[in-house]
Amino acid sequence: MDDVKQIIINKRSGVIHTRDCESVKQMKGSNKDIEFVNDISQIEDTKPCGHCLKKRDLKKIYTMEYERKKKILEEKRDYEHRQIDFKYEGKLAKLEANFKEKIMGLPDE
């Protein structure tokens, strides 16, 4: 999949086809979006045609889609953890100040 491929995307359904696919011949011209790509897995929000794409291409597409979604979820989790850390850092600073003032008798800095 290192060479440039011409693919056809069905605009209505979002299905990727090779230019030789029988389904492409049945599509209206206004429904075809022609793209040139090195790797069909780089096209987001599309589905591969089950007829014209080889199983190895499908496996790579699904693997890339899985990795992309996994990365998004990891970034979301990390963001939420940073938000929690930020929230509790402020509370921790207040607790430390109260501790110094009440227990140790030191003024707040």
PDB file of C-alpha atoms in Angstrom:
ATOM      1  CA  MET A   1       0.000   0.000   0.000  1.00  0.00           C
ATOM      2  CA  ASP A   2       2.994   2.297  -0.421  1.00  0.00           C
ATOM      3  CA  ASP A   3       2.126   3.330  -3.975  1.00  0.00           C
ATOM      4  CA  VAL A   4      -0.434   6.005  -4.819  1.00  0.00           C
ATOM      5  CA  LYS A   5      -3.912   4.592  -5.366  1.00  0.00           C
ATOM      6  CA  GLN A   6      -6.874   6.155  -7.056  1.00  0.00           C
ATOM      7  CA  ILE A   7      -9.948   5.517  -4.984  1.00  0.00           C
ATOM      8  CA  ILE A   8     -13.570   6.467  -5.366  1.00  0.00           C
ATOM      9  CA  ILE A   9     -15.592   7.551  -2.347  1.00  0.00           C
ATOM     10  CA  ASN A  10     -19.356   7.332  -2.482  1.00  0.00           C
ATOM     11  CA  LYS A  11     -20.374  10.766  -1.134  1.00  0.00           C
ATOM     12  CA  ARG A  12     -23.755   9.560   0.078  1.00  0.00           C
ATOM     13  CA  SER A  13     -22.664   6.399   1.906  1.00  0.00           C
ATOM     14  CA  GLY A  14     -19.009   7.181   2.655  1.00  0.00           C
ATOM     15  CA  VAL A  15     -17.851   3.845   1.211  1.00  0.00           C
ATOM     16  CA  ILE A  16     -14.363   3.638  -0.358  1.00  0.00           C
ATOM     17  CA  HIS A  17     -14.020   1.739  -3.637  1.00  0.00           C
ATOM     18  CA  THR A  18     -11.227   0.938  -6.043  1.00  0.00           C
ATOM     19  CA  ARG A  19     -11.745   2.388  -9.519  1.00  0.00           C
ATOM     20  CA  ASP A  20     -12.412  -1.108 -10.936  1.00  0.00           C
ATOM     21  CA  CYS A  21     -15.236  -1.943  -8.520  1.00  0.00           C
ATOM     22  CA  GLU A  22     -18.579  -2.895 -10.023  1.00  0.00           C
ATOM     23  CA  SER A  23     -20.340  -0.620  -7.528  1.00  0.00           C
ATOM     24  CA  VAL A  24     -18.519   2.410  -8.949  1.00  0.00           C
ATOM     25  CA  LYS A  25     -19.971   1.675 -12.379  1.00  0.00           C
ATOM     26  CA  GLN A  26     -23.469   1.842 -10.881  1.00  0.00           C
ATOM     27  CA  MET A  27     -22.864   5.129  -9.036  1.00  0.00           C
ATOM     28  CA  LYS A  28     -24.050   8.465 -10.366  1.00  0.00           C
ATOM     29  CA  GLY A  29     -21.232  10.788 -11.361  1.00  0.00           C
ATOM     30  CA  SER A  30     -22.405  13.435  -8.905  1.00  0.00           C
ATOM     31  CA  ASN A  31     -22.086  10.889  -6.077  1.00  0.00           C
ATOM     32  CA  LYS A  32     -18.413  10.070  -6.823  1.00  0.00           C
ATOM     33  CA  ASP A  33     -15.483  11.710  -5.095  1.00  0.00           C
ATOM     34  CA  ILE A  34     -12.154  10.729  -6.679  1.00  0.00           C
ATOM     35  CA  GLU A  35      -9.073  10.816  -4.418  1.00  0.00           C
ATOM     36  CA  PHE A  36      -5.425   9.845  -4.834  1.00  0.00           C
ATOM     37  CA  VAL A  37      -3.884   8.474  -1.639  1.00  0.00           C
ATOM     38  CA  ASN A  38      -0.812   6.554  -0.502  1.00  0.00           C
ATOM     39  CA  ASP A  39      -2.754   4.734   2.165  1.00  0.00           C
ATOM     40  CA  ILE A  40      -6.516   4.276   2.217  1.00  0.00           C
ATOM     41  CA  SER A  41      -6.456   4.107   5.999  1.00  0.00           C
ATOM     42  CA  GLN A  42      -5.641   7.853   6.104  1.00  0.00           C
ATOM     43  CA  ILE A  43      -9.174   8.737   4.976  1.00  0.00           C
ATOM     44  CA  GLU A  44     -11.395   9.302   8.003  1.00  0.00           C
ATOM     45  CA  ASP A  45     -15.140   8.797   8.388  1.00  0.00           C
ATOM     46  CA  THR A  46     -15.385   6.273   5.560  1.00  0.00           C
ATOM     47  CA  LYS A  47     -15.986   2.544   5.292  1.00  0.00           C
ATOM     48  CA  PRO A  48     -14.208   0.167   2.924  1.00  0.00           C
ATOM     49  CA  CYS A  49     -16.158  -1.656   0.245  1.00  0.00           C
ATOM     50  CA  GLY A  50     -16.447  -5.307   1.157  1.00  0.00           C
ATOM     51  CA  HIS A  51     -16.221  -6.368  -2.491  1.00  0.00           C
ATOM     52  CA  CYS A  52     -13.281  -4.604  -4.078  1.00  0.00           C
ATOM     53  CA  LEU A  53     -10.797  -4.037  -1.262  1.00  0.00           C
ATOM     54  CA  LYS A  54      -8.475  -6.860  -0.282  1.00  0.00           C
ATOM     55  CA  LYS A  55      -8.609  -8.364   3.195  1.00  0.00           C
ATOM     56  CA  ARG A  56      -5.140  -7.031   4.036  1.00  0.00           C
ATOM     57  CA  ASP A  57      -6.346  -3.522   3.167  1.00  0.00           C
ATOM     58  CA  LEU A  58      -9.426  -4.001   5.334  1.00  0.00           C
ATOM     59  CA  LYS A  59      -7.323  -5.269   8.231  1.00  0.00           C
ATOM     60  CA  LYS A  60      -5.025  -2.248   7.991  1.00  0.00           C
ATOM     61  CA  ILE A  61      -7.976   0.149   7.790  1.00  0.00           C
ATOM     62  CA  TYR A  62      -9.606  -1.368  10.855  1.00  0.00           C
ATOM     63  CA  THR A  63      -6.287  -1.384  12.745  1.00  0.00           C
ATOM     64  CA  MET A  64      -5.650   2.275  11.888  1.00  0.00           C
ATOM     65  CA  GLU A  65      -9.215   3.213  12.871  1.00  0.00           C
ATOM     66  CA  TYR A  66      -8.819   1.337  16.164  1.00  0.00           C
ATOM     67  CA  GLU A  67      -5.513   3.111  16.873  1.00  0.00           C
ATOM     68  CA  ARG A  68      -7.023   6.506  16.002  1.00  0.00           C
ATOM     69  CA  LYS A  69      -9.993   5.972  18.337  1.00  0.00           C
ATOM     70  CA  LYS A  70      -7.694   4.604  21.059  1.00  0.00           C
ATOM     71  CA  LYS A  71      -5.511   7.729  20.818  1.00  0.00           C
ATOM     72  CA  ILE A  72      -8.557   9.999  21.070  1.00  0.00           C
ATOM     73  CA  LEU A  73      -9.764   8.140  24.174  1.00  0.00           C
ATOM     74  CA  GLU A  74      -6.289   8.291  25.747  1.00  0.00           C
ATOM     75  CA  GLU A  75      -6.071  12.033  25.088  1.00  0.00           C
ATOM     76  CA  LYS A  76      -9.532  12.519  26.595  1.00  0.00           C
ATOM     77  CA  ARG A  77      -8.557  10.486  29.666  1.00  0.00           C
ATOM     78  CA  ASP A  78      -5.311  12.450  30.084  1.00  0.00           C
ATOM     79  CA  TYR A  79      -7.205  15.735  29.781  1.00  0.00           C
ATOM     80  CA  GLU A  80      -9.698  14.643  32.440  1.00  0.00           C
ATOM     81  CA  HIS A  81      -6.857  13.559  34.738  1.00  0.00           C
ATOM     82  CA  ARG A  82      -5.160  16.941  34.302  1.00  0.00           C
ATOM     83  CA  GLN A  83      -8.449  18.660  35.154  1.00  0.00           C
ATOM     84  CA  ILE A  84      -8.805  16.545  38.305  1.00  0.00           C
ATOM     85  CA  ASP A  85      -5.173  17.180  39.276  1.00  0.00           C
ATOM     86  CA  PHE A  86      -5.624  20.919  38.752  1.00  0.00           C
ATOM     87  CA  LYS A  87      -8.793  20.924  40.831  1.00  0.00           C
ATOM     88  CA  TYR A  88      -7.200  19.040  43.719  1.00  0.00           C
ATOM     89  CA  GLU A  89      -3.932  21.013  43.637  1.00  0.00           C
ATOM     90  CA  GLY A  90      -5.930  24.091  44.624  1.00  0.00           C
ATOM     91  CA  LYS A  91      -7.694  22.195  47.399  1.00  0.00           C
ATOM     92  CA  LEU A  92      -4.388  20.767  48.611  1.00  0.00           C
ATOM     93  CA  ALA A  93      -2.846  24.244  48.827  1.00  0.00           C
ATOM     94  CA  LYS A  94      -5.817  25.420  50.923  1.00  0.00           C
ATOM     95  CA  LEU A  95      -5.519  22.390  53.233  1.00  0.00           C
ATOM     96  CA  GLU A  96      -1.806  23.010  53.712  1.00  0.00           C
ATOM     97  CA  ALA A  97      -2.450  26.673  54.531  1.00  0.00           C
ATOM     98  CA  ASN A  98      -5.151  25.712  57.042  1.00  0.00           C
ATOM     99  CA  PHE A  99      -2.859  23.107  58.567  1.00  0.00           C
ATOM    100  CA  LYS A 100      -0.029  25.615  59.011  1.00  0.00           C
ATOM    101  CA  GLU A 101      -2.368  28.174  60.521  1.00  0.00           C
ATOM    102  CA  LYS A 102      -4.408  25.953  62.848  1.00  0.00           C
ATOM    103  CA  ILE A 103      -2.043  23.193  63.864  1.00  0.00           C
ATOM    104  CA  MET A 104       1.358  24.785  63.720  1.00  0.00           C
ATOM    105  CA  GLY A 105       0.310  28.349  64.524  1.00  0.00           C
ATOM    106  CA  LEU A 106       2.149  29.739  61.494  1.00  0.00           C
ATOM    107  CA  PRO A 107       0.633  32.582  59.482  1.00  0.00           C
ATOM    108  CA  ASP A 108      -0.484  31.921  55.929  1.00  0.00           C
ATOM    109  CA  GLU A 109       2.213  32.877  53.397  1.00  0.00           C
TER     110      GLU A 109
END
